[in-house]
Short mmCIF file of C-alpha atoms in Angstrom, two decimals:
data_model
loop_
_atom_site.label_atom_id
_atom_site.label_comp_id
_atom_site.label_asym_id
_atom_site.label_seq_id
_atom_site.Cartn_x
_atom_site.Cartn_y
_atom_site.Cartn_z
CA ARG A 1088 -25.55 3.73 -6.33
CA LEU A 1089 -22.68 2.19 -8.28
CA ALA A 1090 -19.38 3.94 -7.53
CA VAL A 1091 -15.73 3.35 -8.38
CA ASP A 1092 -12.98 2.87 -5.79
CA GLY A 1093 -10.75 5.75 -6.88
CA SER A 1094 -8.01 4.76 -4.43
CA ARG A 1095 -7.05 1.93 -6.81
CA GLN A 1096 -6.38 4.27 -9.74
CA THR A 1097 -2.83 4.96 -10.91
CA LYS A 1098 -1.71 8.46 -11.87
CA GLY A 1099 -0.54 8.63 -15.48
CA VAL A 1100 -2.33 5.38 -16.35
CA ASN A 1101 -6.04 5.91 -15.80
CA TYR A 1102 -6.11 9.47 -14.47
CA TRP A 1103 -4.05 12.62 -14.91
CA ASP A 1104 -5.36 15.98 -13.68
CA THR A 1105 -8.05 16.08 -11.00
CA TYR A 1106 -8.63 19.81 -10.39
CA SER A 1107 -12.18 20.99 -11.03
CA PRO A 1108 -13.06 24.68 -10.54
CA VAL A 1109 -16.09 25.94 -8.63
CA ALA A 1110 -17.40 29.48 -8.29
CA SER A 1111 -16.02 31.23 -5.24
CA TRP A 1112 -18.39 32.57 -2.60
CA ALA A 1113 -17.09 36.04 -3.43
CA ALA A 1114 -18.12 35.68 -7.10
CA ILE A 1115 -21.51 34.27 -6.09
CA ARG A 1116 -22.12 37.25 -3.79
CA VAL A 1117 -21.14 39.66 -6.58
CA VAL A 1118 -23.81 38.02 -8.77
CA LEU A 1119 -26.36 38.17 -5.92
CA ALA A 1120 -25.67 41.87 -5.39
CA LEU A 1121 -26.14 42.44 -9.13
CA ILE A 1122 -29.43 40.50 -9.07
CA LEU A 1123 -30.77 42.63 -6.23
CA ARG A 1124 -29.51 45.89 -7.69
CA ASN A 1125 -31.20 45.25 -11.07
CA GLU A 1126 -34.22 43.32 -9.68
CA TRP A 1127 -33.56 40.41 -12.02
CA PRO A 1128 -35.46 37.09 -12.00
CA THR A 1129 -33.46 33.94 -11.25
CA ILE A 1130 -33.62 30.22 -11.97
CA GLN A 1131 -31.77 27.65 -9.92
CA ILE A 1132 -30.65 24.68 -12.01
CA ASP A 1133 -29.75 21.22 -10.73
CA PHE A 1134 -28.13 18.67 -13.03
CA VAL A 1135 -29.45 15.12 -12.62
CA GLN A 1136 -26.70 12.65 -11.61
CA ALA A 1137 -24.28 15.18 -13.04
CA TYR A 1138 -21.04 13.19 -13.26
CA THR A 1139 -22.62 10.29 -15.15
CA GLN A 1140 -23.69 12.60 -17.99
CA ALA A 1141 -20.10 12.78 -19.20
CA ASP A 1142 -18.08 10.07 -20.95
CA PRO A 1143 -14.90 8.78 -19.26
CA GLU A 1144 -11.70 10.46 -20.41
CA CYS A 1145 -9.97 7.14 -21.09
CA GLU A 1146 -10.55 3.38 -21.09
CA ILE A 1147 -11.29 2.39 -17.47
CA TYR A 1148 -12.27 -0.96 -15.99
CA MET A 1149 -13.55 -1.97 -12.58
CA LYS A 1150 -13.99 -5.24 -10.71
CA ILE A 1151 -17.39 -6.89 -10.66
CA PRO A 1152 -19.23 -5.55 -7.58
CA LYS A 1153 -20.36 -8.10 -5.01
CA GLY A 1154 -23.90 -9.27 -5.59
CA PHE A 1155 -23.67 -9.35 -9.40
CA ARG A 1156 -23.56 -12.76 -11.11
CA VAL A 1157 -21.56 -13.02 -14.34
CA GLY A 1158 -20.10 -16.49 -14.03
CA ASN A 1159 -16.58 -16.59 -12.65
CA ARG A 1160 -15.91 -13.17 -11.11
CA ASN A 1161 -12.18 -13.55 -11.72
CA GLU A 1162 -12.67 -13.83 -15.50
CA TYR A 1163 -14.70 -10.66 -16.04
CA VAL A 1164 -14.43 -6.91 -15.42
CA LEU A 1165 -16.76 -4.00 -16.20
CA GLN A 1166 -15.77 -1.35 -18.73
CA LEU A 1167 -17.06 2.11 -17.82
CA THR A 1168 -19.12 3.79 -20.50
CA LYS A 1169 -19.89 6.80 -18.31
CA ASN A 1170 -17.99 8.99 -15.87
CA LEU A 1171 -18.93 7.32 -12.57
CA TYR A 1172 -18.79 8.81 -9.08
CA GLY A 1173 -15.69 7.79 -7.17
CA LEU A 1174 -13.20 8.36 -9.99
CA LYS A 1175 -10.43 10.74 -9.00
CA GLN A 1176 -11.01 12.84 -12.12
CA ALA A 1177 -14.82 12.60 -12.09
CA GLY A 1178 -15.39 16.24 -11.08
CA ARG A 1179 -12.97 17.56 -13.68
CA VAL A 1180 -14.42 15.43 -16.50
CA TRP A 1181 -17.94 16.61 -15.63
CA ASN A 1182 -16.84 20.25 -15.55
CA GLN A 1183 -15.18 20.00 -18.97
CA HIS A 1184 -18.28 18.29 -20.39
CA LEU A 1185 -20.59 20.98 -19.02
CA VAL A 1186 -18.40 23.87 -20.21
CA GLN A 1187 -18.43 22.38 -23.71
CA LYS A 1188 -22.23 22.14 -23.65
CA LEU A 1189 -22.59 25.72 -22.37
CA GLN A 1190 -20.37 27.00 -25.17
CA GLN A 1191 -22.52 25.11 -27.68
CA VAL A 1192 -25.60 27.07 -26.58
CA GLY A 1193 -23.81 30.43 -26.81
CA PHE A 1194 -22.24 31.02 -23.39
CA LYS A 1195 -18.87 32.74 -23.07
CA GLN A 1196 -16.62 31.84 -20.14
CA SER A 1197 -15.39 34.66 -17.93
CA ARG A 1198 -11.69 35.48 -18.18
CA HIS A 1199 -11.52 36.14 -14.44
CA ASP A 1200 -13.61 33.31 -12.96
CA GLU A 1201 -13.84 29.93 -14.68
CA CYS A 1202 -17.32 29.28 -13.31
CA ILE A 1203 -18.99 32.51 -14.42
CA PHE A 1204 -20.51 32.48 -17.92
CA TYR A 1205 -22.23 35.13 -20.05
CA ARG A 1206 -24.79 34.87 -22.82
CA LYS A 1207 -26.01 38.19 -24.16
CA ARG A 1208 -27.54 39.89 -21.10
CA CYS A 1209 -27.66 36.78 -18.90
CA ILE A 1210 -25.19 35.42 -16.33
CA PHE A 1211 -24.66 31.81 -15.26
CA ALA A 1212 -22.77 30.92 -12.04
CA LEU A 1213 -21.73 27.29 -11.56
CA TYR A 1214 -20.80 25.32 -8.41
CA THR A 1215 -20.23 21.69 -9.49
CA ASP A 1216 -23.82 20.62 -10.28
CA ASP A 1217 -25.69 23.52 -8.64
CA SER A 1218 -26.02 26.76 -10.55
CA ILE A 1219 -27.70 30.14 -10.72
CA LEU A 1220 -29.05 31.55 -13.99
CA THR A 1221 -30.10 35.19 -14.00
CA GLY A 1222 -30.89 37.93 -16.48
CA PRO A 1223 -33.16 40.90 -17.21
CA THR A 1224 -36.28 38.93 -18.24
CA GLN A 1225 -37.86 35.60 -17.38
CA GLY A 1226 -38.36 34.90 -21.10
CA GLU A 1227 -34.63 35.01 -21.79
CA LEU A 1228 -33.97 32.60 -18.91
CA ASP A 1229 -36.65 30.13 -20.07
CA GLU A 1230 -35.22 30.19 -23.58
CA ILE A 1231 -31.73 29.37 -22.29
CA VAL A 1232 -33.06 26.50 -20.14
CA GLU A 1233 -34.81 24.93 -23.13
CA GLU A 1234 -31.68 25.20 -25.29
CA MET A 1235 -29.56 23.62 -22.55
CA LYS A 1236 -31.98 20.69 -22.35
CA ALA A 1237 -31.94 20.37 -26.13
CA SER A 1238 -28.14 20.13 -26.06
CA GLY A 1239 -28.43 16.85 -24.14
CA LEU A 1240 -28.02 18.07 -20.56
CA GLU A 1241 -30.32 16.34 -18.07
CA MET A 1242 -31.40 19.01 -15.62
CA THR A 1243 -34.23 20.26 -13.49
CA SER A 1244 -35.31 23.85 -12.98
CA GLU A 1245 -35.83 24.54 -9.29
CA GLY A 1246 -37.55 27.88 -9.81
CA GLY A 1247 -36.50 30.97 -7.87
CA LEU A 1248 -33.45 31.23 -5.68
CA ASP A 1249 -34.54 30.11 -2.20
CA ASP A 1250 -31.65 27.89 -1.14
CA PHE A 1251 -28.12 27.60 -2.52
CA LEU A 1252 -25.26 25.45 -1.17
CA GLY A 1253 -27.02 25.08 2.16
CA VAL A 1254 -27.68 28.82 2.51
CA ARG A 1255 -31.28 29.97 2.85
CA LEU A 1256 -32.02 33.05 0.74
CA GLN A 1257 -35.14 34.88 1.90
CA ARG A 1258 -36.40 37.76 -0.22
CA GLN A 1259 -37.77 40.69 1.77
CA GLU A 1260 -40.49 43.16 0.81
CA ASP A 1261 -37.94 45.98 0.41
CA GLY A 1262 -36.05 43.98 -2.24
CA SER A 1263 -33.26 42.82 0.06
CA ILE A 1264 -32.18 39.25 0.88
CA ASN A 1265 -31.46 37.59 4.22
CA MET A 1266 -28.80 34.87 3.93
CA THR A 1267 -29.00 32.41 6.85
CA GLN A 1268 -28.00 28.83 7.76
CA PRO A 1269 -30.27 27.80 10.66
CA GLN A 1270 -29.93 24.07 9.93
CA LEU A 1271 -26.12 24.22 10.05
CA ILE A 1272 -26.23 26.25 13.27
CA ARG A 1273 -28.55 23.67 14.79
CA GLN A 1274 -26.14 20.91 13.79
CA ILE A 1275 -23.26 22.84 15.39
CA LEU A 1276 -25.26 23.20 18.61
CA LYS A 1277 -25.96 19.47 18.52
CA ASP A 1278 -22.23 18.77 18.08
CA LEU A 1279 -21.47 21.01 21.05
CA ARG A 1280 -24.22 19.36 23.11
CA LEU A 1281 -26.09 22.61 23.53
CA LEU A 1282 -29.52 21.52 22.31
CA ASP A 1283 -30.76 19.75 25.40
CA GLY A 1284 -32.33 21.76 28.21
CA GLU A 1285 -31.81 25.41 28.93
CA VAL A 1286 -28.70 26.89 27.32
CA LYS A 1287 -27.03 29.93 28.80
CA LYS A 1288 -26.76 32.31 25.87
CA GLN A 1289 -23.93 34.79 25.22
CA THR A 1290 -24.20 38.18 23.53
CA ILE A 1291 -20.67 38.12 22.07
CA PRO A 1292 -18.81 35.07 20.65
CA ALA A 1293 -15.48 35.64 22.47
CA ALA A 1294 -14.73 37.06 25.90
CA SER A 1295 -12.95 40.40 25.59
CA THR A 1296 -10.97 39.70 28.78
CA VAL A 1297 -9.48 36.34 27.69
CA ILE A 1298 -6.60 35.82 25.26
CA LEU A 1299 -6.30 32.24 24.04
CA ASN A 1300 -2.85 30.67 23.93
CA ARG A 1301 -1.57 27.11 24.19
CA HIS A 1302 -2.43 26.93 27.91
CA VAL A 1303 0.22 24.25 28.47
CA ASP A 1304 -0.46 24.31 32.21
CA GLN A 1305 -4.13 23.30 31.77
CA PRO A 1306 -5.58 19.78 31.50
CA ALA A 1307 -6.31 18.47 28.02
CA PHE A 1308 -9.78 18.97 26.58
CA ASP A 1309 -11.93 16.12 27.91
CA GLY A 1310 -13.42 15.30 24.50
CA HIS A 1311 -17.06 15.44 25.55
CA PHE A 1312 -17.71 16.69 22.01
CA ASN A 1313 -15.74 16.31 18.80
CA TYR A 1314 -13.62 19.47 18.74
CA ARG A 1315 -12.53 19.23 15.11
CA THR A 1316 -15.95 18.36 13.73
CA ALA A 1317 -17.60 21.32 15.46
CA LEU A 1318 -14.75 23.59 14.37
CA GLY A 1319 -15.02 22.47 10.74
CA ARG A 1320 -18.73 23.28 10.64
CA LEU A 1321 -18.12 26.63 12.35
CA ASN A 1322 -15.49 27.47 9.76
CA TYR A 1323 -17.92 26.81 6.89
CA LEU A 1324 -20.62 28.82 8.65
CA GLU A 1325 -18.25 31.75 9.18
CA LYS A 1326 -17.16 31.78 5.53
CA SER A 1327 -20.74 31.59 4.26
CA THR A 1328 -23.02 33.81 6.33
CA ARG A 1329 -21.59 34.60 9.77
CA PRO A 1330 -18.55 36.90 9.67
CA ASP A 1331 -19.34 37.90 13.26
CA VAL A 1332 -17.80 34.63 14.53
CA ALA A 1333 -14.72 34.78 12.28
CA PHE A 1334 -12.24 35.95 14.94
CA ALA A 1335 -13.49 33.58 17.64
CA THR A 1336 -13.55 30.60 15.27
CA HIS A 1337 -10.04 31.20 13.95
CA GLN A 1338 -8.70 31.61 17.44
CA CYS A 1339 -10.03 28.18 18.40
CA ALA A 1340 -8.77 26.68 15.13
CA ARG A 1341 -5.17 27.51 16.05
CA PHE A 1342 -5.21 24.89 18.79
CA CYS A 1343 -7.15 22.01 17.22
CA ALA A 1344 -4.03 19.77 17.25
CA ASP A 1345 -3.84 19.81 21.04
CA PRO A 1346 -6.91 21.49 22.55
CA LYS A 1347 -6.98 22.26 26.26
CA LYS A 1348 -9.86 22.88 28.65
CA ALA A 1349 -9.87 26.63 27.89
CA HIS A 1350 -10.19 25.97 24.16
CA GLY A 1351 -13.21 23.73 24.67
CA ILE A 1352 -14.83 26.44 26.80
CA ALA A 1353 -14.10 29.06 24.10
CA LEU A 1354 -15.61 26.88 21.37
CA LYS A 1355 -18.77 26.27 23.42
CA ARG A 1356 -19.04 30.01 24.01
CA ILE A 1357 -19.36 30.50 20.24
CA GLY A 1358 -22.18 27.96 20.31
CA ARG A 1359 -23.90 29.79 23.18
CA TYR A 1360 -23.67 32.99 21.13
CA LEU A 1361 -25.18 31.30 18.06
CA ALA A 1362 -27.95 29.76 20.19
CA GLY A 1363 -29.34 33.25 20.76
CA ASN A 1364 -29.50 34.21 17.06
CA GLN A 1365 -29.91 31.03 15.02
CA ASP A 1366 -32.07 32.78 12.42
CA LYS A 1367 -29.56 35.57 11.77
CA GLY A 1368 -27.05 35.94 8.97
CA ILE A 1369 -26.12 38.52 6.34
CA HIS A 1370 -28.62 41.14 5.23
CA PHE A 1371 -28.02 42.00 1.56
CA LYS A 1372 -29.45 45.38 0.61
CA PRO A 1373 -27.56 47.04 -2.29
CA CYS A 1374 -26.90 50.76 -2.40
CA ASP A 1375 -25.04 53.03 -4.82
CA THR A 1376 -21.46 52.40 -3.69
CA GLY A 1377 -18.71 50.57 -5.54
CA PHE A 1378 -16.01 48.46 -3.95
CA GLU A 1379 -15.07 49.34 -0.39
CA CYS A 1380 -12.46 47.57 1.72
CA TYR A 1381 -12.15 48.02 5.47
CA VAL A 1382 -8.89 46.60 6.79
CA ASP A 1383 -7.34 46.56 10.26
CA ALA A 1384 -4.52 44.87 12.17
CA ASP A 1385 -4.01 43.99 15.82
CA PHE A 1386 -0.28 44.49 16.40
CA SER A 1387 1.12 41.59 18.42
CA GLY A 1388 -2.23 41.32 20.18
CA GLN A 1389 -1.68 37.69 21.22
CA TRP A 1390 1.66 38.35 22.94
CA ASN A 1391 2.20 36.20 26.01
CA GLN A 1392 5.53 36.56 27.78
CA THR A 1393 5.29 33.27 29.65
CA THR A 1394 4.73 31.13 26.52
CA ALA A 1395 6.70 33.17 23.97
CA LEU A 1396 9.71 30.83 24.06
CA GLU A 1397 7.56 27.79 23.21
CA ASP A 1398 5.16 29.57 20.87
CA ASN A 1399 6.62 32.32 18.68
CA THR A 1400 3.23 32.91 17.01
CA THR A 1401 2.23 34.99 20.05
CA ALA A 1402 4.36 37.78 18.57
CA ARG A 1403 2.47 37.80 15.28
CA SER A 1404 -0.22 40.32 14.44
CA ARG A 1405 -3.70 39.53 13.19
CA THR A 1406 -5.22 40.81 9.96
CA GLY A 1407 -8.93 41.52 9.65
CA TYR A 1408 -10.82 42.82 6.64
CA VAL A 1409 -14.18 43.02 4.92
CA ILE A 1410 -14.70 43.78 1.21
CA LYS A 1411 -18.01 45.29 0.16
CA LEU A 1412 -19.72 45.90 -3.19
CA LEU A 1413 -22.93 47.94 -3.43
CA GLY A 1414 -22.76 48.14 0.36
CA CYS A 1415 -23.00 44.33 0.69
CA PRO A 1416 -20.25 42.21 2.30
CA ILE A 1417 -18.63 40.15 -0.47
CA LEU A 1418 -15.57 38.71 1.25
CA TRP A 1419 -14.01 38.87 4.72
CA GLY A 1420 -11.21 37.30 6.69
CA SER A 1421 -9.50 37.04 10.06
CA LYS A 1422 -6.05 35.45 10.08
CA LEU A 1423 -2.65 35.60 11.71
CA GLN A 1424 0.04 37.22 9.62
CA THR A 1425 2.77 34.86 8.41
CA LYS A 1426 5.49 37.45 9.03
CA THR A 1427 6.29 38.97 12.42
CA ALA A 1428 5.77 42.72 12.11
CA MET A 1429 8.15 44.99 13.98
CA SER A 1430 5.83 47.99 14.31
CA THR A 1431 2.17 48.93 14.19
CA THR A 1432 2.73 50.56 10.80
CA GLU A 1433 4.26 47.40 9.37
CA ALA A 1434 1.45 45.24 10.75
CA GLU A 1435 -1.15 47.55 9.21
CA TYR A 1436 0.65 47.61 5.85
CA ILE A 1437 0.88 43.80 5.71
CA ALA A 1438 -2.81 43.71 6.63
CA MET A 1439 -3.68 46.14 3.82
CA SER A 1440 -1.86 43.97 1.30
CA THR A 1441 -3.88 40.87 2.19
CA PRO A 1442 -7.43 41.89 1.13
CA LEU A 1443 -6.15 43.81 -1.88
CA ARG A 1444 -4.96 40.50 -3.32
CA GLU A 1445 -8.66 39.60 -3.35
CA VAL A 1446 -10.00 43.03 -4.31
CA ILE A 1447 -7.99 43.38 -7.53
CA PRO A 1448 -9.33 40.15 -9.16
CA LEU A 1449 -12.86 41.06 -8.02
CA MET A 1450 -12.47 44.49 -9.61
CA ARG A 1451 -11.48 42.81 -12.87
CA LEU A 1452 -14.56 40.57 -12.69
CA ALA A 1453 -16.79 43.59 -12.00
CA ASN A 1454 -15.22 45.48 -14.91
CA GLU A 1455 -15.93 42.50 -17.17
CA ILE A 1456 -19.57 42.41 -16.03
CA GLN A 1457 -19.91 46.14 -16.60
CA ARG A 1458 -18.40 45.99 -20.09
CA ARG A 1459 -21.15 43.54 -20.99
CA GLY A 1460 -23.73 46.23 -20.28
CA HIS A 1461 -24.81 45.28 -16.77
CA ASN A 1462 -25.65 48.03 -14.31
CA LEU A 1463 -22.93 48.68 -11.72
CA PRO A 1464 -22.68 51.98 -9.77
CA CYS A 1465 -19.82 53.54 -11.73
CA SER A 1466 -20.02 56.57 -14.02
CA THR A 1467 -17.07 55.33 -16.10
CA PRO A 1468 -16.17 51.84 -17.39
CA THR A 1469 -13.49 51.61 -14.67
CA VAL A 1470 -14.38 49.99 -11.36
CA LYS A 1471 -12.49 51.53 -8.47
CA CYS A 1472 -12.05 50.59 -4.83
CA ARG A 1473 -11.93 52.73 -1.68
CA VAL A 1474 -9.77 51.31 1.09
CA PHE A 1475 -10.36 52.49 4.66
CA GLU A 1476 -7.33 52.38 6.97
CA ASP A 1477 -6.86 53.92 10.43
CA ASN A 1478 -3.03 54.00 10.56
CA ALA A 1479 -1.36 57.15 9.16
CA GLY A 1480 2.04 55.50 8.68
CA CYS A 1481 0.53 52.65 6.68
CA ILE A 1482 -1.31 55.10 4.41
CA GLU A 1483 1.91 57.06 3.82
CA ILE A 1484 3.83 53.95 2.74
CA ALA A 1485 1.01 52.87 0.43
CA LYS A 1486 0.80 56.24 -1.30
CA MET A 1487 4.50 57.21 -1.37
CA PRO A 1488 6.87 54.47 -2.62
CA LYS A 1489 9.88 55.79 -0.75
CA ALA A 1490 12.53 53.56 0.89
CA ARG A 1491 12.72 54.39 4.57
CA PRO A 1492 15.22 52.93 7.07
CA ARG A 1493 12.48 51.42 9.21
CA THR A 1494 10.39 50.01 6.36
CA LYS A 1495 12.78 49.12 3.50
CA HIS A 1496 12.98 45.51 4.75
CA ILE A 1497 9.28 44.93 3.99
CA ASN A 1498 9.18 42.27 1.30
CA VAL A 1499 8.17 43.32 -2.19
CA LYS A 1500 5.18 40.92 -2.07
CA TYR A 1501 3.42 43.42 0.18
CA HIS A 1502 3.83 46.24 -2.40
CA HIS A 1503 1.85 44.54 -5.17
CA PHE A 1504 -1.05 47.02 -5.09
CA ARG A 1505 1.01 50.23 -5.41
CA GLU A 1506 0.59 50.33 -9.19
CA HIS A 1507 -3.18 50.36 -8.76
CA VAL A 1508 -2.86 53.20 -6.25
CA ALA A 1509 -0.68 55.16 -8.68
CA ARG A 1510 -3.20 54.62 -11.51
CA GLY A 1511 -6.06 55.84 -9.32
CA LEU A 1512 -7.88 52.48 -9.32
CA ILE A 1513 -7.45 52.12 -5.56
CA HIS A 1514 -7.98 55.08 -3.24
CA ILE A 1515 -6.83 54.83 0.36
CA HIS A 1516 -8.73 56.89 2.95
CA LYS A 1517 -8.07 57.63 6.59
CA ILE A 1518 -10.84 56.49 8.89
CA ASP A 1519 -11.36 56.96 12.58
CA THR A 1520 -10.61 53.84 14.61
CA THR A 1521 -14.12 53.91 16.09
CA GLN A 1522 -15.57 53.61 12.56
CA GLN A 1523 -13.26 50.78 11.47
CA GLN A 1524 -15.70 48.00 10.54
CA ALA A 1525 -12.90 45.41 10.32
CA ASP A 1526 -12.07 45.87 14.01
CA PHE A 1527 -14.15 42.87 15.14
CA PHE A 1528 -12.16 40.60 12.83
CA THR A 1529 -8.91 41.29 14.72
CA LYS A 1530 -9.78 41.05 18.40
CA ALA A 1531 -12.48 40.28 20.95
CA LEU A 1532 -14.46 43.47 21.63
CA ASP A 1533 -16.85 44.66 24.30
CA GLU A 1534 -20.53 44.14 23.53
CA ASP A 1535 -21.38 47.71 22.48
CA THR A 1536 -18.49 47.98 20.00
CA PHE A 1537 -19.07 44.46 18.68
CA VAL A 1538 -22.77 45.09 18.02
CA LYS A 1539 -21.96 48.40 16.32
CA HIS A 1540 -19.59 46.78 13.81
CA ARG A 1541 -21.88 43.76 13.33
CA LYS A 1542 -24.65 46.14 12.35
CA ALA A 1543 -22.39 47.91 9.84
CA VAL A 1544 -21.19 44.67 8.23
CA MET A 1545 -24.15 42.29 8.54
CA GLY A 1546 -27.12 44.63 8.85
CA TRP A 1547 -28.45 43.58 12.30
#
C-alpha cells in the first residue's frame, strides 16, 4: 500500500487541522439499546479504502518511492490526486468528505454528537470507516444503501450487526445482546504469559486485602512481560465490555512509569480472573427505565501513612460510577479525584459531579432522538435522569444550594448540575450502601459483594 510520510509535513503549509470526530462508545451503546428496544434491523457498512475516496485538501507532493523508475529520482516528485493514508489530516479530510455525501442523500447531523446522523426514521452511527445503519424496516435501510452508493461512495454492506470495533455482538433468543471480546482477552493472556499450561484462575480481579501503592521498598518489576502493552489492552477491554475490571486496571495504570514486583503480580491477577470467563462481557437487555446513574466514592481509601510524604495521591478519593439507559450500562468509570477531599461528603459530591458531566450531554442526545419520533421510555418529550447516592450530606448539598462553612470552599465546577436538579431534569435518590452498584468501581470487594454488583451491572 502506498502511504505518505506525514512526519515530513509542515503545519500551516500542507496541513492545518487534524482532528477527526468518531462516535463515542456511549453514543454507540445508546443506539444499540434503541435497536433492541424497538427490534430494528441493522446493516453494518464498511467503506472501501476510505481515506482515498476523498480529494486532498491542498496541493501536496511526495518523493518518488523506492522501486519506481521515472528517470532521475531527484528531478521528479508525485502530486497526490487522492487523500492518501499517512497524511496528518487524512482522517479529517475523509470525515468531511463523508459528511458532505451523507448530507447529499438526506441525512441530518446530530447537534449533540458529530457522528450520529438522522434520515427520516433511520439512524446512522459512524466510527471512521465503520458504521451502523438502523431503522424500522429493512426496505428503508436498503434504499439508503443504494442512494449512498449512487452518490459515489465505495462501500460494502456487511449484513447484520455481528461484530463492531472488535466487539462480538451475539443476538439471543430473548432479544438481548451479549457483547464480548474473547480475542482481545486471549491476546491479553498471551501478553501476560498465561496461555501455556494450567493457569490458576481467580474469582475476583483484585485482592480485597491488598492496597497498591508505590511500593518503593520492593524490587522493580522484572519485565517478564510488557507491562504497558498488557495494560493498554486491558484499558481498551475495560472501556468496551468489561467494567468489572475497571478498578483493578486503573489501580495498576497508576504505576506504569515505575512498576514494582507487586504491580506485576496485581496485573497478572487480572489476567487470571479473565482466564476463567473469557466468553463473558456485557448483557444488553432493555427494560422500561430511563437514565439511571449510580455513583459512589471511596474517601481517601488509598491512604498510606508510610508513603504519604513521597506520594500525596494516597490522600485522594476515588470516584466510581455507571450510567444506564433502558437498564443497560452505557458508560462507566473508575478514577482518582484530582482534588483532595476533606470529608466523606465532599468526596461523594465531587464524585456525583463527575458522571453528571457525561449524563447531561447523553440526555440531550436522547431528547433529540425522541423528538424525531423514536421510542424511548418517557411519557413526556423530556428525558430525565435518576441519580442514586448513598451519602446523605452529598444529597443535601446537591438539592439545597446553601453556603455552609464546611463546604463553601468546594469549587463552582462541581456545582454545574444544580440547575438541572432545580428544573427537575435530574432527581437524586438515597440508596442503601449495599445496593450501590458503583461500589465495585471504587475499591476491591469480597467475592460475594463483587459478584452481586457485577450481576446488577453486567447481567452475569
